[in-house]
Tab-separated table of C-alpha atoms in Angstrom:
chain	number	residue	atom	x	y	z
A	1	UNK	CA	96.349	8.998	-111.553
A	2	UNK	CA	97.702	5.794	-113.474
A	3	UNK	CA	100.076	4.708	-115.858
A	4	UNK	CA	101.242	1.331	-116.323
A	5	UNK	CA	101.827	1.201	-112.736
A	6	UNK	CA	100.056	4.362	-112.000
A	7	UNK	CA	97.023	5.971	-109.769
A	8	UNK	CA	93.576	6.965	-111.396
A	9	UNK	CA	94.694	9.812	-113.659
A	10	UNK	CA	96.285	8.154	-116.443
A	11	UNK	CA	94.535	4.600	-116.163
A	12	UNK	CA	93.847	5.109	-119.873
A	13	UNK	CA	97.579	4.446	-120.672
A	14	UNK	CA	97.260	1.368	-119.476
A	15	UNK	CA	94.768	0.268	-121.991
A	16	UNK	CA	97.427	1.360	-124.755
A	17	UNK	CA	100.030	-0.889	-122.773
A	18	UNK	CA	97.439	-3.740	-122.905
A	19	UNK	CA	58.765	-15.583	-97.295
A	20	UNK	CA	60.273	-12.292	-97.967
A	21	UNK	CA	58.784	-8.754	-98.380
A	22	UNK	CA	56.978	-8.239	-101.555
A	23	UNK	CA	60.031	-6.331	-102.793
A	24	UNK	CA	61.781	-9.253	-102.795
A	25	UNK	CA	59.507	-11.381	-104.524
A	26	UNK	CA	59.700	-8.766	-107.449
A	27	UNK	CA	63.379	-9.083	-107.399
A	28	UNK	CA	63.152	-12.734	-107.661
A	29	UNK	CA	60.477	-12.503	-110.432
A	30	UNK	CA	62.898	-10.130	-112.629
A	31	UNK	CA	65.855	-12.458	-112.037
A	32	UNK	CA	64.037	-15.280	-113.302
A	33	UNK	CA	64.491	-13.886	-116.673
A	34	UNK	CA	68.358	-14.162	-116.275
A	35	UNK	CA	70.494	-16.677	-117.650
A	36	UNK	CA	72.772	-16.855	-114.342
A	37	UNK	CA	72.877	-16.948	-110.605
A	38	UNK	CA	75.494	-17.387	-108.093
A	39	UNK	CA	76.607	-20.580	-107.239
A	40	UNK	CA	77.868	-19.762	-103.904
A	41	UNK	CA	77.425	-16.783	-101.496
A	42	UNK	CA	79.955	-14.217	-102.805
A	43	UNK	CA	80.929	-10.491	-101.974
A	44	UNK	CA	82.147	-9.125	-105.522
A	45	UNK	CA	84.283	-6.088	-105.343
A	46	UNK	CA	85.003	-4.306	-108.420
A	47	UNK	CA	87.457	-1.551	-109.668
A	48	UNK	CA	85.644	1.160	-111.837
A	49	UNK	CA	87.775	2.916	-114.150
A	50	UNK	CA	88.834	0.191	-116.960
A	51	UNK	CA	87.195	-2.815	-115.273
A	52	UNK	CA	83.355	-1.512	-115.298
A	53	UNK	CA	83.834	1.007	-117.791
A	54	UNK	CA	85.470	0.312	-121.173
A	55	UNK	CA	88.274	2.999	-120.723
A	56	UNK	CA	89.555	5.378	-118.321
A	57	UNK	CA	86.851	7.986	-117.136
A	58	UNK	CA	89.286	10.915	-115.370
A	59	UNK	CA	89.191	12.669	-118.866
A	60	UNK	CA	85.490	13.058	-118.250
A	61	UNK	CA	86.001	14.606	-114.850
A	62	UNK	CA	88.213	16.626	-116.420
A	63	UNK	CA	85.189	18.225	-118.616
A	64	UNK	CA	83.147	19.382	-115.820
A	65	UNK	CA	84.613	22.478	-114.965
A	66	UNK	CA	83.004	25.390	-117.272
A	67	UNK	CA	86.495	27.572	-117.280
A	68	UNK	CA	89.318	25.928	-115.428
A	69	UNK	CA	92.227	27.895	-114.554
A	70	UNK	CA	94.488	24.877	-115.372
A	71	UNK	CA	94.093	22.761	-118.505
A	72	UNK	CA	93.698	19.161	-118.275
A	73	UNK	CA	96.537	18.585	-120.438
A	74	UNK	CA	99.037	20.617	-117.930
A	75	UNK	CA	97.495	18.465	-115.257
A	76	UNK	CA	98.661	15.420	-117.501
A	77	UNK	CA	101.994	16.453	-118.097
A	78	UNK	CA	102.779	17.663	-114.583
A	79	UNK	CA	101.498	14.138	-113.213
A	80	UNK	CA	103.746	12.304	-115.951
A	81	UNK	CA	106.932	14.042	-115.020
A	82	UNK	CA	106.299	13.156	-111.311
A	83	UNK	CA	105.599	9.713	-112.219
A	84	UNK	CA	108.941	8.934	-114.104
A	85	UNK	CA	110.891	10.353	-111.487
A	86	UNK	CA	108.853	8.080	-109.207
A	87	UNK	CA	109.858	5.236	-111.434
A	88	UNK	CA	113.367	6.100	-112.188
A	89	UNK	CA	114.176	6.009	-108.450
A	90	UNK	CA	116.263	3.147	-107.273
A	91	UNK	CA	114.468	0.692	-105.235
A	92	UNK	CA	116.110	-2.138	-103.239
A	93	UNK	CA	114.514	-5.318	-105.572
A	94	UNK	CA	115.797	-8.589	-104.778
A	95	UNK	CA	113.218	-11.612	-105.464
A	96	UNK	CA	110.635	-9.272	-107.163
A	97	UNK	CA	107.951	-10.961	-105.452
A	98	UNK	CA	104.225	-9.743	-104.019
A	99	UNK	CA	105.880	-8.119	-100.809
A	100	UNK	CA	108.704	-6.072	-102.997
A	101	UNK	CA	106.222	-5.023	-105.464
A	102	UNK	CA	103.741	-3.911	-103.032
A	103	UNK	CA	106.177	-1.861	-101.133
A	104	UNK	CA	107.411	-0.448	-104.666
A	105	UNK	CA	103.649	0.611	-105.380
A	106	UNK	CA	103.305	2.163	-101.762
A	107	UNK	CA	106.133	4.456	-102.376
A	108	UNK	CA	104.179	6.307	-105.268
A	109	UNK	CA	101.713	7.691	-102.840
A	110	UNK	CA	103.694	11.199	-103.245
A	111	UNK	CA	102.956	11.357	-106.730
A	112	UNK	CA	99.323	10.636	-106.137
A	113	UNK	CA	99.104	13.062	-103.433
A	114	UNK	CA	100.857	16.097	-105.253
A	115	UNK	CA	98.578	15.555	-108.248
A	116	UNK	CA	95.514	15.741	-106.322
A	117	UNK	CA	96.978	18.732	-104.475
A	118	UNK	CA	97.953	20.508	-107.715
A	119	UNK	CA	94.369	20.261	-108.509
A	120	UNK	CA	93.134	21.591	-105.453
A	121	UNK	CA	95.339	24.634	-105.417
A	122	UNK	CA	94.650	25.412	-109.345
A	123	UNK	CA	90.843	25.402	-108.126
A	124	UNK	CA	89.930	23.313	-111.226
A	125	UNK	CA	86.831	22.158	-109.716
A	126	UNK	CA	86.069	25.071	-107.381
A	127	UNK	CA	82.525	26.072	-107.810
A	128	UNK	CA	81.185	22.817	-109.537
A	129	UNK	CA	78.027	21.625	-108.369
A	130	UNK	CA	76.064	18.207	-108.263
A	131	UNK	CA	74.364	18.784	-111.386
A	132	UNK	CA	77.272	19.896	-113.540
A	133	UNK	CA	78.458	16.235	-112.492
A	134	UNK	CA	75.050	14.839	-113.801
A	135	UNK	CA	74.966	16.642	-117.045
A	136	UNK	CA	78.654	15.867	-117.829
A	137	UNK	CA	78.030	12.080	-117.265
A	138	UNK	CA	74.827	12.537	-119.396
A	139	UNK	CA	76.771	14.033	-122.134
A	140	UNK	CA	79.524	11.574	-122.049
A	141	UNK	CA	77.202	8.557	-122.228
A	142	UNK	CA	75.002	10.047	-125.011
A	143	UNK	CA	78.474	10.659	-126.913
A	144	UNK	CA	79.686	7.321	-125.937
A	145	UNK	CA	82.857	8.937	-124.537
A	146	UNK	CA	81.956	7.025	-121.299
A	147	UNK	CA	80.744	3.520	-121.662
A	148	UNK	CA	80.423	0.480	-119.240
A	149	UNK	CA	81.927	-2.619	-120.258
A	150	UNK	CA	79.663	-5.557	-122.155
A	151	UNK	CA	78.448	-8.000	-119.489
A	152	UNK	CA	77.888	-5.450	-116.689
A	153	UNK	CA	74.171	-6.151	-116.386
A	154	UNK	CA	74.453	-9.741	-116.158
A	155	UNK	CA	77.298	-9.462	-113.549
A	156	UNK	CA	74.894	-6.856	-111.431
A	157	UNK	CA	71.945	-9.063	-112.023
A	158	UNK	CA	73.632	-12.203	-110.243
A	159	UNK	CA	73.062	-9.962	-106.528
A	160	UNK	CA	69.503	-9.290	-107.231
A	161	UNK	CA	68.093	-12.493	-105.601
A	162	UNK	CA	69.790	-11.725	-102.047
A	163	UNK	CA	68.782	-7.818	-102.468
A	164	UNK	CA	66.418	-6.348	-100.421
A	165	UNK	CA	65.315	-2.738	-101.204
A	166	UNK	CA	63.273	-2.599	-97.831
A	167	UNK	CA	66.852	-2.320	-96.064
A	168	UNK	CA	69.345	-1.688	-98.846
A	169	UNK	CA	71.195	-4.837	-97.923
A	170	UNK	CA	72.593	-7.822	-100.321
A	171	UNK	CA	72.015	-10.646	-97.865
A	172	UNK	CA	74.877	-13.019	-97.391
A	173	UNK	CA	77.387	-11.508	-99.883
A	174	UNK	CA	77.623	-8.237	-101.413
A	175	UNK	CA	78.626	-6.064	-104.428
A	176	UNK	CA	80.528	-3.087	-103.956
A	177	UNK	CA	82.950	-0.849	-105.830
A	178	UNK	CA	86.736	0.427	-104.445
A	179	UNK	CA	88.375	3.103	-106.672
A	180	UNK	CA	90.888	5.731	-106.826
A	181	UNK	CA	88.754	7.853	-108.925
A	182	UNK	CA	87.956	11.605	-107.917
A	183	UNK	CA	84.603	11.293	-107.697
A	184	UNK	CA	82.166	8.485	-105.956
A	185	UNK	CA	78.998	10.428	-107.229
A	186	UNK	CA	80.490	10.411	-110.872
A	187	UNK	CA	80.733	6.790	-110.543
A	188	UNK	CA	77.449	6.194	-109.274
A	189	UNK	CA	75.688	8.572	-111.637
A	190	UNK	CA	77.553	6.520	-114.443
A	191	UNK	CA	75.968	3.296	-113.248
A	192	UNK	CA	72.424	4.986	-112.451
A	193	UNK	CA	72.281	6.607	-115.822
A	194	UNK	CA	73.390	3.722	-117.868
A	195	UNK	CA	70.595	1.532	-115.876
A	196	UNK	CA	68.201	4.193	-116.472
A	197	UNK	CA	68.964	4.069	-120.503
A	198	UNK	CA	68.373	0.225	-120.235
A	199	UNK	CA	65.158	-1.464	-121.870
A	200	UNK	CA	65.176	-4.201	-119.549
A	201	UNK	CA	63.003	-6.352	-117.310
A	202	UNK	CA	65.265	-5.889	-114.359
A	203	UNK	CA	65.759	-2.310	-115.144
A	204	UNK	CA	63.967	-0.933	-111.984
A	205	UNK	CA	65.788	-3.550	-109.642
A	206	UNK	CA	69.117	-2.783	-110.780
A	207	UNK	CA	68.549	1.059	-110.028
A	208	UNK	CA	67.490	0.539	-106.435
A	209	UNK	CA	70.775	-1.890	-106.251
A	210	UNK	CA	73.112	0.710	-107.543
A	211	UNK	CA	71.368	3.449	-105.448
A	212	UNK	CA	72.165	1.282	-101.960
A	213	UNK	CA	75.581	-0.273	-102.998
A	214	UNK	CA	78.683	0.397	-101.275
A	215	UNK	CA	81.188	2.706	-103.431
A	216	UNK	CA	84.502	3.422	-101.964
A	217	UNK	CA	86.172	6.350	-103.866
A	218	UNK	CA	87.344	10.024	-103.332
A	219	UNK	CA	84.944	13.007	-103.679
A	220	UNK	CA	85.305	16.454	-105.123
A	221	UNK	CA	84.045	18.153	-102.115
A	222	UNK	CA	81.167	20.089	-101.599
A	223	UNK	CA	79.151	19.662	-104.785
A	224	UNK	CA	76.074	20.342	-102.842
A	225	UNK	CA	77.137	23.325	-101.005
A	226	UNK	CA	75.670	26.593	-101.654
A	227	UNK	CA	78.063	27.822	-103.939
A	228	UNK	CA	79.599	24.536	-105.341
A	229	UNK	CA	82.397	22.704	-104.455
A	230	UNK	CA	85.726	24.125	-102.530
A	231	UNK	CA	87.618	22.262	-105.099
A	232	UNK	CA	89.165	19.857	-103.022
A	233	UNK	CA	89.685	16.296	-103.821
A	234	UNK	CA	89.593	13.807	-100.992
A	235	UNK	CA	88.001	10.877	-99.475
A	236	UNK	CA	85.894	11.597	-95.998
A	237	UNK	CA	87.570	11.539	-92.464
A	238	UNK	CA	90.921	12.244	-94.525
A	239	UNK	CA	90.736	8.327	-95.765
A	240	UNK	CA	92.203	9.173	-99.453
A	241	UNK	CA	92.396	6.551	-101.741
A	242	UNK	CA	95.217	7.014	-103.756
A	243	UNK	CA	97.204	3.768	-103.978
A	244	UNK	CA	97.062	0.054	-104.044
A	245	UNK	CA	97.516	-0.049	-100.271
A	246	UNK	CA	94.737	2.317	-99.815
A	247	UNK	CA	92.498	0.144	-101.625
A	248	UNK	CA	93.063	-2.648	-99.565
A	249	UNK	CA	91.794	-1.060	-96.638
A	250	UNK	CA	88.309	-1.196	-98.015
A	251	UNK	CA	88.619	-4.804	-98.848
A	252	UNK	CA	86.018	-7.239	-97.025
A	253	UNK	CA	87.589	-9.977	-95.032
A	254	UNK	CA	88.246	-13.030	-97.027
A	255	UNK	CA	87.035	-16.494	-96.289
A	256	UNK	CA	90.601	-17.571	-95.364
A	257	UNK	CA	91.047	-14.808	-92.760
A	258	UNK	CA	87.562	-16.393	-91.051
A	259	UNK	CA	88.338	-19.727	-91.177
A	260	UNK	CA	86.379	-20.622	-94.174
A	261	UNK	CA	83.356	-18.740	-93.047
A	262	UNK	CA	81.328	-15.940	-94.486
A	263	UNK	CA	81.082	-15.002	-98.432
A	264	UNK	CA	83.747	-15.721	-100.788
A	265	UNK	CA	85.479	-12.361	-101.770
A	266	UNK	CA	86.092	-11.923	-105.491
A	267	UNK	CA	87.859	-8.839	-106.287
A	268	UNK	CA	87.942	-7.712	-110.257
A	269	UNK	CA	90.553	-5.078	-111.471
A	270	UNK	CA	92.778	-4.152	-114.484
A	271	UNK	CA	95.905	-2.349	-113.387
A	272	UNK	CA	98.751	-2.453	-110.838
A	273	UNK	CA	96.767	-0.225	-108.671
A	274	UNK	CA	94.549	-3.057	-108.038
A	275	UNK	CA	97.419	-5.308	-107.157
A	276	UNK	CA	96.961	-5.871	-103.426
A	277	UNK	CA	93.216	-6.052	-103.555
A	278	UNK	CA	93.821	-8.750	-106.325
A	279	UNK	CA	96.120	-10.757	-103.827
A	280	UNK	CA	94.023	-10.373	-100.903
A	281	UNK	CA	90.743	-11.777	-102.357
A	282	UNK	CA	89.861	-15.531	-101.932
A	283	UNK	CA	89.796	-15.056	-106.067
A	284	UNK	CA	91.529	-12.176	-107.864
A	285	UNK	CA	90.756	-11.556	-111.357
A	286	UNK	CA	92.791	-9.304	-113.530
A	287	UNK	CA	90.691	-8.347	-116.327
A	288	UNK	CA	92.399	-7.689	-119.924
A	289	UNK	CA	90.869	-7.883	-122.636
A	290	UNK	CA	93.504	-9.507	-125.141
A	291	UNK	CA	93.594	-12.933	-126.533
A	292	UNK	CA	94.920	-15.796	-124.366
A	293	UNK	CA	98.432	-15.745	-126.429
A	294	UNK	CA	99.139	-12.357	-125.718
A	295	UNK	CA	98.152	-11.879	-121.919
A	296	UNK	CA	101.000	-12.544	-120.712
A	297	UNK	CA	103.127	-10.152	-122.470
A	298	UNK	CA	100.294	-7.598	-121.705
A	299	UNK	CA	100.705	-8.545	-117.707
A	300	UNK	CA	104.443	-8.191	-117.875
A	301	UNK	CA	104.171	-4.870	-119.438
A	302	UNK	CA	101.384	-3.678	-116.862
A	303	UNK	CA	103.148	-5.183	-113.681
A	304	UNK	CA	106.811	-5.125	-114.304
A	305	UNK	CA	109.191	-5.973	-112.745
A	306	UNK	CA	106.988	-8.364	-110.893
A	307	UNK	CA	107.782	-11.912	-111.233
A	308	UNK	CA	104.720	-13.747	-111.943
A	309	UNK	CA	102.014	-14.164	-114.539
A	310	UNK	CA	98.361	-15.106	-113.274
A	311	UNK	CA	96.878	-18.536	-114.911
A	312	UNK	CA	93.481	-18.032	-116.522
A	313	UNK	CA	90.395	-18.197	-114.721
A	314	UNK	CA	89.003	-20.715	-116.714
A	315	UNK	CA	91.790	-22.970	-114.860
A	316	UNK	CA	90.541	-22.284	-111.644
A	317	UNK	CA	89.678	-25.269	-109.337
A	318	UNK	CA	87.332	-25.397	-106.483
A	319	UNK	CA	89.287	-27.797	-104.143
A	320	UNK	CA	91.453	-24.422	-102.988
A	321	UNK	CA	94.769	-25.623	-104.001
A	322	UNK	CA	95.174	-22.991	-106.505
A	323	UNK	CA	95.125	-20.263	-103.748
A	324	UNK	CA	99.095	-20.645	-104.403
A	325	UNK	CA	98.473	-18.561	-107.471
A	326	UNK	CA	98.365	-14.698	-106.541
A	327	UNK	CA	95.147	-14.052	-108.612
A	328	UNK	CA	94.136	-15.062	-112.190
A	329	UNK	CA	93.307	-13.653	-115.535
A	330	UNK	CA	90.053	-13.386	-117.431
A	331	UNK	CA	89.248	-11.360	-120.750
A	332	UNK	CA	85.891	-10.224	-120.304
A	333	UNK	CA	82.794	-10.381	-118.248
A	334	UNK	CA	81.479	-13.597	-119.888
A	335	UNK	CA	84.603	-15.815	-118.311
A	336	UNK	CA	83.928	-13.936	-115.037
A	337	UNK	CA	79.902	-14.818	-115.381
A	338	UNK	CA	80.839	-18.553	-116.099
A	339	UNK	CA	83.083	-18.725	-112.634
A	340	UNK	CA	80.729	-16.666	-110.604
A	341	UNK	CA	77.322	-18.005	-111.666
A	342	UNK	CA	75.674	-21.136	-113.008
A	343	UNK	CA	73.094	-21.402	-115.939
A	344	UNK	CA	69.621	-21.720	-115.500
């Protein structure tokens, strides 16, 4: 669950606040029609809710059960009570810097874990199936309740030249998602079904890329079981992704960690749950679609009480001296595309 400083459930409140095989030849042919390609070897890591999507998608998951025993509004209300308790608890602030802010975010784990447990105990997702998820995603895309952010196709296209569908690997760099969302399958279905609706020369290649890309998120357990889900919401191997610190575990090593070797790691996210990943990347990009004169105020509301405001991504310089900044701000994927790619 997320509020301005929260996890997956209420992230919508954030918006209120602010010689290759023939397959490779086919991919190059499709990409030749695109207007950009990567400037350098890159591993792009994306948040999902309100980053790849226009708004939070947790209410879409709330539409999956046909006859839930607990209403979605009750789940929301109970979460907000816990979150407000957490927010009002004393914390030993001193410098209001990266270390303190990261520690404060980590202290919210009990709120997120309790929310998931509450949903499990109520059997909210008990009995739902893979087909239920697919149909709910399809209905939400059709109605407009679920939308991907403008520019996502061009962003994904950047990785097609290095994608080999014989191995499912993006050679050199990579494209992945790290999310506190409750369903990896719902995320992949959203991307897949959106790509299938495209009238676009790269449609088939994009679908294969989406099929193979790494998506790290929680899951509604047992969607393919004979009687449907057990109702539990978790990540396999008890590696649940609930907080900013949890997301950090799934980040690839930055070039700085490898003494300048390997792909450059870019992370894009929109909320405080992305904070640690934004800071860990070679270039972290906070996405907030407001005018430049307003983004400082929006950032302060989103990341309070952190004593920092990110500079605009357009002011980034290649020489590396700008890593003194924790991360950067961009209003949309067009600005990100200009940073990552070069016009053809």
